[in-house]
Amino acid sequence: MRLILVLGDQLSHDLTALRAAEPGDVVVMAEVADEAGYVQHHPKKIALVFSAMRHFAEELREAGRDLLYTRSDDPGNAGSIMSELIRRAEETGAGEVIATRPGEWRLIAALEDGPLKVTLLPDDRFVCSLEEFDAWAEGRKELRMEWFYREMRRKTGLMMDGDKPAGGKWNYDHDNRKRAEPDMFRAKPMQFTPDDITQEVLDVVEARFGDNFGELHPFWFGVTRRQALRALDHFVKYSLPGFGDVQDAMLRDDRFLNHSLLSIYLNLGLLGPLEVCERVEKAWQAGGVPINAAEGFIRQIIGWREFVRGVYFREGPDYAQRNALNHQRKLPALYWGGETNMACLRAAVDQTREEAYAHHIQRLMVTGNFALLAGVNPAEVHEWYLAVYADAFEWVEAPNTVGMSQFADGGVVGSKPYVSSGNYINKMSDYCVGCSHDVKARTGPKACPFNPLYWHFLNRHRDRFAKNPRMANIYRTWERMKAVEQSRILKEAEAILDRLSTEEVV
Ligand code: FAD
Ligand code: DLZ
Ligand code: SF4
């Protein structure tokens, strides 16, 4: 007999390891200290993973599987995935482990280098296999999501008229950059009341991980496939129609806008990417969902989500440690809830602490943008994102953080860094209205810190970026400034960086 390993983000009944199981094989699942502790995960994330694991284990048992489940507080808990497998192999006499390839190099190495015979099967819960991605990437001078995305549209047939994109355009992104107005009737994401299993998990998490950054209560994430399907229905019905228009917008008093929060369920394996996209396509075909909403949503899933996974595995185990811009600053304390006068950062961090969620533009253009402008060590930024978001698993988090957000991969994920002054945040949000900084001021005691830091970043990385045709205009603006203005901006940026170094409030 063999052990069939199911990890915390492999909660899919059609998982390759489960498909490979034969009569007599035993499924192993384990809540272990190593997985809960490789970063200081947000308590909501730990509760989500543990509760979803326990519910999934129930479903497996009901389906008649033999299953050995280790709870985090079981006295015999060996503390790591490998030591649990060894313990279970000794107990059962199993001679081999079958596993679906984990979504993290660290765990792949642990399984491959351990003392047990482990067979790793491909994870086929994606639209694009890793081999297919490599074949697409091979020989290209640069990898760009847009070209990959078109291949995935052709492959899946999603929103296609024969071999042409529905509506005549592949990408409706330019329609998706509107500001949002507060709207008390905007639907909220689907929320669920914790059942007894979740309640028990919440007690354990409170006791063991209650000191980690983040609020455990209220906990309303879904933890089963049935709930995830309800959340999908709810999103399609109420939020999808307006998804496109306000996709990039941020509002102080509306943390979710029209976002789906489906990454949580997709990344645990409770939903599959194709079923989600097909549901969205159907709603668009039925009318009532504009093309920019449906296309924008589908692009995030069969485009970005698949693309970043391909990059993570193609680039290799060192990916998360890259630091192309040689940024060395410590992550400022404000990311862990320390004081700040910057209203946008305070809103994004408060929301992250309370919800274990922030939407894409908050992650990219507020917290990510500031860390990049301030020259924070990307490994620390990566650890933060991996810890604080409920949907964070390395295969998807690292390319978004290290690549897209921090440009630490030197341009594999994106062709230019995502940096902006305060102007972008002011255009896309209502944060600046309540801020003690002045978004319009480039210098002076009240100047928005994004403004001088933006020019400081461009100036210090001129050798790398000035030749980038997509950044030429911005360098021309810098060069047109009077030398005295340039030096004032750089001096003020240095003062802000000094304040960050000495842990003064900015
Ligand atoms: P929606 O706005 O409703 O989007 C729909 C779906 O598209 C998401 O559920 C998600 O599955 C997918 N998607 C959208 N953008 C991306 C993207 N860039 N990469 C991969 N999938 C995408 N996403 C994660 O799933 N896990 C992470 O750990 C993660 N870390 C990030 C870190 C940084 C610095 C940045 C800039 C982005 C990160 N993202 C991550 C991508 C994106 O921010 C989240 O997928 C999104 O905010 C999830 O919320 P949602 O489900 O409401 O998304
Ligand atoms: C994130 C996480 C946590 C917090 N705990 C567990 C756990 O106890 N057992 C487990 O099997 N998986 C856990 N996970 C998910 C893994 O750490 C890891 O991130 C993914 O399997 C990699 O794709
Ligand atoms: Fe953020 Fe600057 Fe706006 Fe304040 S003024 S909210 S710091 S962008």
Short mmCIF file of N, CA and C in Angstrom, two decimals, residues 285-446:
data_model
loop_
_atom_site.label_atom_id
_atom_site.label_comp_id
_atom_site.label_asym_id
_atom_site.label_seq_id
_atom_site.Cartn_x
_atom_site.Cartn_y
_atom_site.Cartn_z
N GLN A 285 -22.85 35.84 -22.09
CA GLN A 285 -23.66 35.44 -23.26
C GLN A 285 -25.15 35.67 -23.01
N ALA A 286 -25.56 35.49 -21.76
CA ALA A 286 -26.97 35.66 -21.43
C ALA A 286 -27.39 37.13 -21.41
N GLY A 287 -26.44 38.04 -21.50
CA GLY A 287 -26.73 39.49 -21.46
C GLY A 287 -26.67 39.99 -20.03
N GLY A 288 -26.50 41.28 -19.88
CA GLY A 288 -26.48 41.85 -18.52
C GLY A 288 -25.08 41.98 -17.95
N VAL A 289 -24.10 41.33 -18.58
CA VAL A 289 -22.70 41.49 -18.15
C VAL A 289 -21.94 42.10 -19.32
N PRO A 290 -21.43 43.32 -19.16
CA PRO A 290 -20.73 43.95 -20.28
C PRO A 290 -19.46 43.19 -20.67
N ILE A 291 -19.05 43.36 -21.90
CA ILE A 291 -17.90 42.61 -22.42
C ILE A 291 -16.62 42.99 -21.67
N ASN A 292 -16.48 44.27 -21.27
CA ASN A 292 -15.24 44.65 -20.57
C ASN A 292 -15.13 43.98 -19.20
N ALA A 293 -16.30 43.69 -18.59
CA ALA A 293 -16.28 43.01 -17.28
C ALA A 293 -15.90 41.54 -17.47
N ALA A 294 -16.56 40.88 -18.40
CA ALA A 294 -16.32 39.45 -18.59
C ALA A 294 -14.89 39.21 -19.09
N GLU A 295 -14.48 39.98 -20.09
CA GLU A 295 -13.12 39.80 -20.64
C GLU A 295 -12.07 40.13 -19.58
N GLY A 296 -12.30 41.22 -18.84
CA GLY A 296 -11.33 41.63 -17.81
C GLY A 296 -11.16 40.55 -16.77
N PHE A 297 -12.26 39.95 -16.38
CA PHE A 297 -12.20 38.92 -15.34
C PHE A 297 -11.50 37.65 -15.86
N ILE A 298 -11.93 37.23 -17.06
CA ILE A 298 -11.36 36.00 -17.62
C ILE A 298 -9.85 36.17 -17.86
N ARG A 299 -9.46 37.39 -18.27
CA ARG A 299 -8.01 37.64 -18.50
C ARG A 299 -7.20 37.46 -17.21
N GLN A 300 -7.78 37.88 -16.07
CA GLN A 300 -7.02 37.73 -14.82
C GLN A 300 -6.76 36.26 -14.52
N ILE A 301 -7.70 35.42 -14.92
CA ILE A 301 -7.57 34.00 -14.54
C ILE A 301 -6.80 33.18 -15.57
N ILE A 302 -7.26 33.21 -16.83
CA ILE A 302 -6.51 32.37 -17.80
C ILE A 302 -5.28 33.11 -18.32
N GLY A 303 -5.23 34.42 -18.08
CA GLY A 303 -4.04 35.19 -18.44
C GLY A 303 -3.07 35.25 -17.26
N TRP A 304 -3.29 36.22 -16.38
CA TRP A 304 -2.31 36.48 -15.31
C TRP A 304 -2.04 35.27 -14.42
N ARG A 305 -3.11 34.62 -13.97
CA ARG A 305 -2.91 33.54 -12.98
C ARG A 305 -2.08 32.41 -13.58
N GLU A 306 -2.39 32.05 -14.80
CA GLU A 306 -1.64 30.96 -15.44
C GLU A 306 -0.23 31.42 -15.81
N PHE A 307 -0.13 32.67 -16.24
CA PHE A 307 1.17 33.21 -16.66
C PHE A 307 2.16 33.24 -15.49
N VAL A 308 1.71 33.74 -14.33
CA VAL A 308 2.65 33.84 -13.22
C VAL A 308 3.07 32.45 -12.72
N ARG A 309 2.15 31.50 -12.80
CA ARG A 309 2.53 30.14 -12.38
C ARG A 309 3.61 29.59 -13.32
N GLY A 310 3.42 29.80 -14.62
CA GLY A 310 4.42 29.35 -15.59
C GLY A 310 5.78 29.97 -15.29
N VAL A 311 5.78 31.28 -15.01
CA VAL A 311 7.04 31.98 -14.72
C VAL A 311 7.69 31.41 -13.47
N TYR A 312 6.91 31.23 -12.41
CA TYR A 312 7.48 30.75 -11.13
C TYR A 312 8.22 29.43 -11.33
N PHE A 313 7.60 28.51 -12.01
CA PHE A 313 8.25 27.20 -12.15
C PHE A 313 9.33 27.22 -13.23
N ARG A 314 9.20 28.06 -14.23
CA ARG A 314 10.23 28.12 -15.27
C ARG A 314 11.51 28.76 -14.73
N GLU A 315 11.33 29.76 -13.87
CA GLU A 315 12.51 30.52 -13.40
C GLU A 315 13.33 29.78 -12.34
N GLY A 316 12.72 28.83 -11.65
CA GLY A 316 13.51 27.99 -10.73
C GLY A 316 13.47 28.42 -9.28
N PRO A 317 14.06 27.56 -8.40
CA PRO A 317 13.92 27.73 -6.95
C PRO A 317 14.49 29.04 -6.40
N ASP A 318 15.38 29.71 -7.10
CA ASP A 318 15.95 30.95 -6.53
C ASP A 318 15.07 32.16 -6.80
N TYR A 319 13.96 31.97 -7.49
CA TYR A 319 13.18 33.12 -7.97
C TYR A 319 12.82 34.12 -6.86
N ALA A 320 12.33 33.58 -5.75
CA ALA A 320 11.82 34.48 -4.69
C ALA A 320 12.94 35.28 -4.03
N GLN A 321 14.19 34.90 -4.26
CA GLN A 321 15.30 35.61 -3.61
C GLN A 321 15.95 36.65 -4.53
N ARG A 322 15.41 36.85 -5.71
CA ARG A 322 16.07 37.77 -6.65
C ARG A 322 15.96 39.23 -6.18
N ASN A 323 16.95 40.00 -6.61
CA ASN A 323 16.99 41.39 -6.16
C ASN A 323 17.72 42.23 -7.22
N ALA A 324 17.11 42.30 -8.41
CA ALA A 324 17.77 42.92 -9.56
C ALA A 324 18.13 44.38 -9.30
N LEU A 325 17.36 45.09 -8.49
CA LEU A 325 17.64 46.51 -8.27
C LEU A 325 18.50 46.73 -7.02
N ASN A 326 18.93 45.62 -6.43
CA ASN A 326 19.78 45.68 -5.24
C ASN A 326 19.20 46.58 -4.14
N HIS A 327 17.95 46.38 -3.85
CA HIS A 327 17.29 47.13 -2.77
C HIS A 327 17.52 46.42 -1.43
N GLN A 328 17.91 47.18 -0.41
CA GLN A 328 18.34 46.54 0.85
C GLN A 328 17.62 47.03 2.08
N ARG A 329 16.69 47.99 1.93
CA ARG A 329 16.05 48.55 3.12
C ARG A 329 15.17 47.52 3.83
N LYS A 330 15.14 47.64 5.15
CA LYS A 330 14.25 46.82 5.96
C LYS A 330 12.79 47.22 5.69
N LEU A 331 11.88 46.28 5.77
CA LEU A 331 10.46 46.62 5.57
C LEU A 331 10.01 47.55 6.71
N PRO A 332 9.50 48.75 6.38
CA PRO A 332 9.10 49.68 7.46
C PRO A 332 8.05 49.09 8.38
N ALA A 333 8.12 49.49 9.63
CA ALA A 333 7.20 48.95 10.66
C ALA A 333 5.74 49.22 10.33
N LEU A 334 5.49 50.25 9.51
CA LEU A 334 4.08 50.57 9.21
C LEU A 334 3.39 49.39 8.52
N TYR A 335 4.16 48.53 7.84
CA TYR A 335 3.55 47.36 7.17
C TYR A 335 2.99 46.37 8.19
N TRP A 336 3.55 46.41 9.38
CA TRP A 336 3.04 45.53 10.44
C TRP A 336 2.12 46.28 11.40
N GLY A 337 1.58 47.39 10.91
CA GLY A 337 0.60 48.12 11.73
C GLY A 337 1.19 49.30 12.46
N GLY A 338 2.49 49.59 12.27
CA GLY A 338 3.12 50.76 12.89
C GLY A 338 2.47 52.04 12.37
N GLU A 339 2.73 53.11 13.08
CA GLU A 339 2.06 54.37 12.76
C GLU A 339 2.48 54.93 11.41
N THR A 340 1.57 55.57 10.71
CA THR A 340 1.91 56.32 9.51
C THR A 340 0.90 57.44 9.30
N ASN A 341 1.38 58.53 8.69
CA ASN A 341 0.45 59.62 8.35
C ASN A 341 -0.07 59.48 6.94
N MET A 342 0.35 58.46 6.23
CA MET A 342 -0.05 58.30 4.82
C MET A 342 -1.39 57.54 4.80
N ALA A 343 -2.45 58.26 4.43
CA ALA A 343 -3.80 57.68 4.54
C ALA A 343 -3.97 56.43 3.67
N CYS A 344 -3.34 56.43 2.50
CA CYS A 344 -3.53 55.28 1.59
C CYS A 344 -2.87 54.03 2.19
N LEU A 345 -1.66 54.18 2.71
CA LEU A 345 -0.97 53.02 3.31
C LEU A 345 -1.69 52.56 4.56
N ARG A 346 -2.16 53.53 5.34
CA ARG A 346 -2.86 53.16 6.56
C ARG A 346 -4.12 52.35 6.21
N ALA A 347 -4.85 52.80 5.19
CA ALA A 347 -6.08 52.09 4.79
C ALA A 347 -5.74 50.69 4.30
N ALA A 348 -4.72 50.57 3.47
CA ALA A 348 -4.38 49.25 2.89
C ALA A 348 -3.91 48.30 3.98
N VAL A 349 -3.10 48.82 4.92
CA VAL A 349 -2.57 47.93 5.97
C VAL A 349 -3.67 47.58 6.99
N ASP A 350 -4.50 48.57 7.35
CA ASP A 350 -5.61 48.27 8.28
C ASP A 350 -6.52 47.21 7.70
N GLN A 351 -6.83 47.39 6.44
CA GLN A 351 -7.72 46.43 5.77
C GLN A 351 -7.08 45.04 5.73
N THR A 352 -5.79 45.02 5.45
CA THR A 352 -5.07 43.74 5.38
C THR A 352 -5.10 43.07 6.75
N ARG A 353 -4.89 43.86 7.80
CA ARG A 353 -4.90 43.28 9.14
C ARG A 353 -6.28 42.72 9.48
N GLU A 354 -7.31 43.43 9.07
CA GLU A 354 -8.66 42.99 9.46
C GLU A 354 -9.22 41.91 8.54
N GLU A 355 -8.88 41.95 7.26
CA GLU A 355 -9.55 41.06 6.31
C GLU A 355 -8.65 39.97 5.74
N ALA A 356 -7.34 40.06 5.89
CA ALA A 356 -6.39 39.19 5.17
C ALA A 356 -6.63 39.29 3.67
N TYR A 357 -7.10 40.44 3.25
CA TYR A 357 -7.42 40.67 1.84
C TYR A 357 -7.17 42.13 1.48
N ALA A 358 -6.60 42.34 0.31
CA ALA A 358 -6.61 43.65 -0.33
C ALA A 358 -6.72 43.35 -1.81
N HIS A 359 -7.32 44.25 -2.55
CA HIS A 359 -7.44 43.91 -3.99
C HIS A 359 -6.17 44.31 -4.73
N HIS A 360 -6.16 43.99 -6.01
CA HIS A 360 -4.92 44.05 -6.77
C HIS A 360 -4.25 45.43 -6.76
N ILE A 361 -5.04 46.47 -6.96
CA ILE A 361 -4.43 47.80 -7.09
C ILE A 361 -3.91 48.28 -5.73
N GLN A 362 -4.57 47.87 -4.65
CA GLN A 362 -4.02 48.20 -3.32
C GLN A 362 -2.67 47.50 -3.13
N ARG A 363 -2.59 46.23 -3.55
CA ARG A 363 -1.33 45.49 -3.37
C ARG A 363 -0.23 46.06 -4.28
N LEU A 364 -0.63 46.41 -5.51
CA LEU A 364 0.38 46.82 -6.49
C LEU A 364 0.76 48.30 -6.36
N MET A 365 -0.26 49.17 -6.27
CA MET A 365 0.03 50.60 -6.40
C MET A 365 0.07 51.35 -5.07
N VAL A 366 -0.26 50.67 -3.98
CA VAL A 366 -0.13 51.34 -2.67
C VAL A 366 1.03 50.67 -1.91
N THR A 367 0.80 49.49 -1.36
CA THR A 367 1.86 48.88 -0.54
C THR A 367 3.08 48.49 -1.40
N GLY A 368 2.82 47.92 -2.58
CA GLY A 368 3.93 47.50 -3.44
C GLY A 368 4.71 48.68 -3.97
N ASN A 369 4.00 49.65 -4.49
CA ASN A 369 4.60 50.87 -5.04
C ASN A 369 5.49 51.56 -3.99
N PHE A 370 4.98 51.69 -2.77
CA PHE A 370 5.76 52.39 -1.74
C PHE A 370 7.03 51.61 -1.40
N ALA A 371 6.91 50.29 -1.26
CA ALA A 371 8.10 49.48 -0.93
C ALA A 371 9.14 49.60 -2.03
N LEU A 372 8.69 49.61 -3.28
CA LEU A 372 9.63 49.71 -4.40
C LEU A 372 10.30 51.08 -4.43
N LEU A 373 9.51 52.14 -4.29
CA LEU A 373 10.09 53.49 -4.30
C LEU A 373 11.07 53.67 -3.15
N ALA A 374 10.74 53.07 -2.00
CA ALA A 374 11.59 53.23 -0.82
C ALA A 374 12.80 52.29 -0.85
N GLY A 375 12.85 51.41 -1.84
CA GLY A 375 14.03 50.53 -1.97
C GLY A 375 14.08 49.44 -0.92
N VAL A 376 12.92 48.88 -0.58
CA VAL A 376 12.89 47.82 0.43
C VAL A 376 13.39 46.51 -0.18
N ASN A 377 14.10 45.75 0.62
CA ASN A 377 14.61 44.45 0.18
C ASN A 377 13.43 43.57 -0.28
N PRO A 378 13.44 43.13 -1.54
CA PRO A 378 12.27 42.40 -2.05
C PRO A 378 11.99 41.09 -1.31
N ALA A 379 13.01 40.51 -0.70
CA ALA A 379 12.76 39.26 0.04
C ALA A 379 11.86 39.56 1.25
N GLU A 380 12.05 40.74 1.85
CA GLU A 380 11.19 41.10 3.00
C GLU A 380 9.78 41.44 2.53
N VAL A 381 9.70 42.08 1.36
CA VAL A 381 8.38 42.40 0.81
C VAL A 381 7.64 41.09 0.49
N HIS A 382 8.37 40.17 -0.10
CA HIS A 382 7.81 38.86 -0.45
C HIS A 382 7.29 38.14 0.80
N GLU A 383 8.08 38.16 1.84
CA GLU A 383 7.63 37.49 3.08
C GLU A 383 6.35 38.11 3.63
N TRP A 384 6.28 39.43 3.52
CA TRP A 384 5.09 40.11 4.03
C TRP A 384 3.84 39.68 3.25
N TYR A 385 3.94 39.74 1.93
CA TYR A 385 2.76 39.36 1.12
C TYR A 385 2.40 37.89 1.32
N LEU A 386 3.41 37.06 1.46
CA LEU A 386 3.14 35.63 1.64
C LEU A 386 2.43 35.38 2.97
N ALA A 387 2.75 36.22 3.95
CA ALA A 387 2.18 36.03 5.28
C ALA A 387 0.77 36.60 5.41
N VAL A 388 0.53 37.79 4.84
CA VAL A 388 -0.65 38.53 5.28
C VAL A 388 -1.93 38.29 4.47
N TYR A 389 -1.81 37.68 3.30
CA TYR A 389 -3.01 37.49 2.48
C TYR A 389 -3.49 36.05 2.51
N ALA A 390 -4.79 35.88 2.65
CA ALA A 390 -5.36 34.54 2.77
C ALA A 390 -5.17 33.74 1.48
N ASP A 391 -4.97 34.43 0.34
CA ASP A 391 -4.82 33.70 -0.92
C ASP A 391 -3.35 33.49 -1.30
N ALA A 392 -2.42 33.72 -0.34
CA ALA A 392 -1.00 33.74 -0.71
C ALA A 392 -0.34 32.36 -0.63
N PHE A 393 0.00 31.84 -1.78
CA PHE A 393 0.81 30.62 -1.89
C PHE A 393 1.93 30.98 -2.86
N GLU A 394 3.11 30.43 -2.60
CA GLU A 394 4.29 31.02 -3.25
C GLU A 394 4.22 31.05 -4.78
N TRP A 395 3.66 30.01 -5.41
CA TRP A 395 3.66 29.97 -6.88
C TRP A 395 2.98 31.19 -7.49
N VAL A 396 1.99 31.75 -6.77
CA VAL A 396 1.27 32.91 -7.31
C VAL A 396 1.73 34.21 -6.65
N GLU A 397 2.10 34.13 -5.38
CA GLU A 397 2.50 35.35 -4.65
C GLU A 397 3.86 35.85 -5.12
N ALA A 398 4.84 34.94 -5.26
CA ALA A 398 6.21 35.40 -5.55
C ALA A 398 6.32 36.12 -6.90
N PRO A 399 5.79 35.57 -7.99
CA PRO A 399 5.92 36.33 -9.24
C PRO A 399 5.17 37.65 -9.21
N ASN A 400 4.07 37.72 -8.46
CA ASN A 400 3.37 39.00 -8.35
C ASN A 400 4.18 40.00 -7.52
N THR A 401 4.81 39.53 -6.46
CA THR A 401 5.53 40.45 -5.57
C THR A 401 6.93 40.72 -6.11
N VAL A 402 7.71 39.66 -6.22
CA VAL A 402 9.12 39.81 -6.61
C VAL A 402 9.22 40.32 -8.05
N GLY A 403 8.30 39.79 -8.90
CA GLY A 403 8.34 40.17 -10.32
C GLY A 403 7.55 41.42 -10.60
N MET A 404 6.21 41.27 -10.61
CA MET A 404 5.38 42.39 -11.05
C MET A 404 5.58 43.62 -10.16
N SER A 405 5.54 43.44 -8.86
CA SER A 405 5.50 44.60 -7.98
C SER A 405 6.89 45.19 -7.69
N GLN A 406 7.90 44.36 -7.48
CA GLN A 406 9.20 44.91 -7.05
C GLN A 406 10.25 44.93 -8.16
N PHE A 407 9.91 44.42 -9.34
CA PHE A 407 10.85 44.38 -10.47
C PHE A 407 12.17 43.70 -10.10
N ALA A 408 12.10 42.83 -9.08
CA ALA A 408 13.34 42.21 -8.59
C ALA A 408 13.80 41.07 -9.49
N ASP A 409 12.94 40.65 -10.43
CA ASP A 409 13.37 39.62 -11.39
C ASP A 409 13.97 40.26 -12.64
N GLY A 410 14.14 41.58 -12.62
CA GLY A 410 14.80 42.28 -13.72
C GLY A 410 13.94 42.38 -14.97
N GLY A 411 12.65 42.11 -14.87
CA GLY A 411 11.78 42.31 -16.04
C GLY A 411 11.24 41.05 -16.67
N VAL A 412 11.20 39.95 -15.92
CA VAL A 412 10.63 38.72 -16.48
C VAL A 412 9.11 38.84 -16.54
N VAL A 413 8.49 39.26 -15.44
CA VAL A 413 7.03 39.36 -15.41
C VAL A 413 6.52 40.63 -16.09
N GLY A 414 7.19 41.73 -15.85
CA GLY A 414 6.70 43.01 -16.42
C GLY A 414 7.80 43.72 -17.18
N SER A 415 7.42 44.51 -18.18
CA SER A 415 8.45 45.16 -18.98
C SER A 415 8.92 46.46 -18.35
N LYS A 416 8.18 46.97 -17.39
CA LYS A 416 8.64 48.18 -16.69
C LYS A 416 8.13 48.13 -15.26
N PRO A 417 8.80 48.87 -14.36
CA PRO A 417 8.35 48.80 -12.96
C PRO A 417 7.02 49.52 -12.77
N TYR A 418 6.19 48.97 -11.87
CA TYR A 418 4.92 49.63 -11.52
C TYR A 418 5.22 50.64 -10.43
N VAL A 419 5.60 51.86 -10.86
CA VAL A 419 5.83 52.94 -9.90
C VAL A 419 4.94 54.12 -10.28
N SER A 420 4.54 54.87 -9.29
CA SER A 420 3.78 56.09 -9.60
C SER A 420 3.98 57.08 -8.47
N SER A 421 3.71 58.33 -8.80
CA SER A 421 3.67 59.36 -7.76
C SER A 421 2.29 59.29 -7.09
N GLY A 422 2.03 60.23 -6.17
CA GLY A 422 0.73 60.24 -5.51
C GLY A 422 -0.43 60.50 -6.47
N ASN A 423 -0.10 61.11 -7.60
CA ASN A 423 -1.15 61.46 -8.56
C ASN A 423 -2.01 60.26 -8.97
N TYR A 424 -1.37 59.12 -9.21
CA TYR A 424 -2.13 57.92 -9.62
C TYR A 424 -3.12 57.52 -8.51
N ILE A 425 -2.64 57.53 -7.28
CA ILE A 425 -3.50 57.12 -6.16
C ILE A 425 -4.66 58.11 -6.01
N ASN A 426 -4.36 59.36 -6.21
CA ASN A 426 -5.40 60.39 -6.11
C ASN A 426 -6.44 60.20 -7.21
N LYS A 427 -5.97 59.85 -8.40
CA LYS A 427 -6.89 59.65 -9.53
C LYS A 427 -7.80 58.45 -9.30
N MET A 428 -7.26 57.40 -8.70
CA MET A 428 -8.01 56.14 -8.62
C MET A 428 -8.69 55.90 -7.28
N SER A 429 -8.56 56.85 -6.33
CA SER A 429 -9.12 56.58 -5.00
C SER A 429 -9.62 57.87 -4.34
N ASP A 430 -10.21 57.69 -3.15
CA ASP A 430 -10.56 58.87 -2.35
C ASP A 430 -9.67 58.96 -1.11
N TYR A 431 -8.54 58.28 -1.11
CA TYR A 431 -7.67 58.28 0.06
C TYR A 431 -7.10 59.68 0.36
N CYS A 432 -6.72 60.39 -0.69
CA CYS A 432 -5.95 61.63 -0.48
C CYS A 432 -6.79 62.71 0.22
N VAL A 433 -8.10 62.63 0.06
CA VAL A 433 -8.98 63.63 0.67
C VAL A 433 -8.79 63.67 2.19
N GLY A 434 -8.60 62.52 2.78
CA GLY A 434 -8.47 62.50 4.24
C GLY A 434 -7.03 62.38 4.72
N CYS A 435 -6.09 62.77 3.90
CA CYS A 435 -4.68 62.56 4.26
C CYS A 435 -4.05 63.86 4.75
N SER A 436 -3.12 63.74 5.71
CA SER A 436 -2.47 64.96 6.18
C SER A 436 -1.38 65.40 5.21
N HIS A 437 -1.01 64.56 4.26
CA HIS A 437 -0.07 64.98 3.21
C HIS A 437 -0.85 65.63 2.07
N ASP A 438 -0.11 66.40 1.29
CA ASP A 438 -0.75 67.08 0.16
C ASP A 438 -0.29 66.40 -1.13
N VAL A 439 -1.24 65.76 -1.79
CA VAL A 439 -0.88 64.97 -2.97
C VAL A 439 -0.37 65.84 -4.12
N LYS A 440 -0.77 67.09 -4.12
CA LYS A 440 -0.35 67.97 -5.22
C LYS A 440 1.06 68.55 -5.00
N ALA A 441 1.55 68.46 -3.76
CA ALA A 441 2.85 69.09 -3.48
C ALA A 441 3.99 68.10 -3.75
N ARG A 442 4.95 68.57 -4.54
CA ARG A 442 6.10 67.74 -4.88
C ARG A 442 7.17 67.83 -3.81
N THR A 443 7.25 69.00 -3.22
CA THR A 443 8.22 69.22 -2.15
C THR A 443 7.57 70.06 -1.07
N GLY A 444 8.28 70.22 0.03
CA GLY A 444 7.73 71.01 1.14
C GLY A 444 7.27 70.08 2.25
N PRO A 445 7.02 70.66 3.44
CA PRO A 445 6.77 69.83 4.63
C PRO A 445 5.54 68.94 4.50
N LYS A 446 4.56 69.34 3.65
CA LYS A 446 3.35 68.54 3.56
C LYS A 446 3.32 67.64 2.33
#
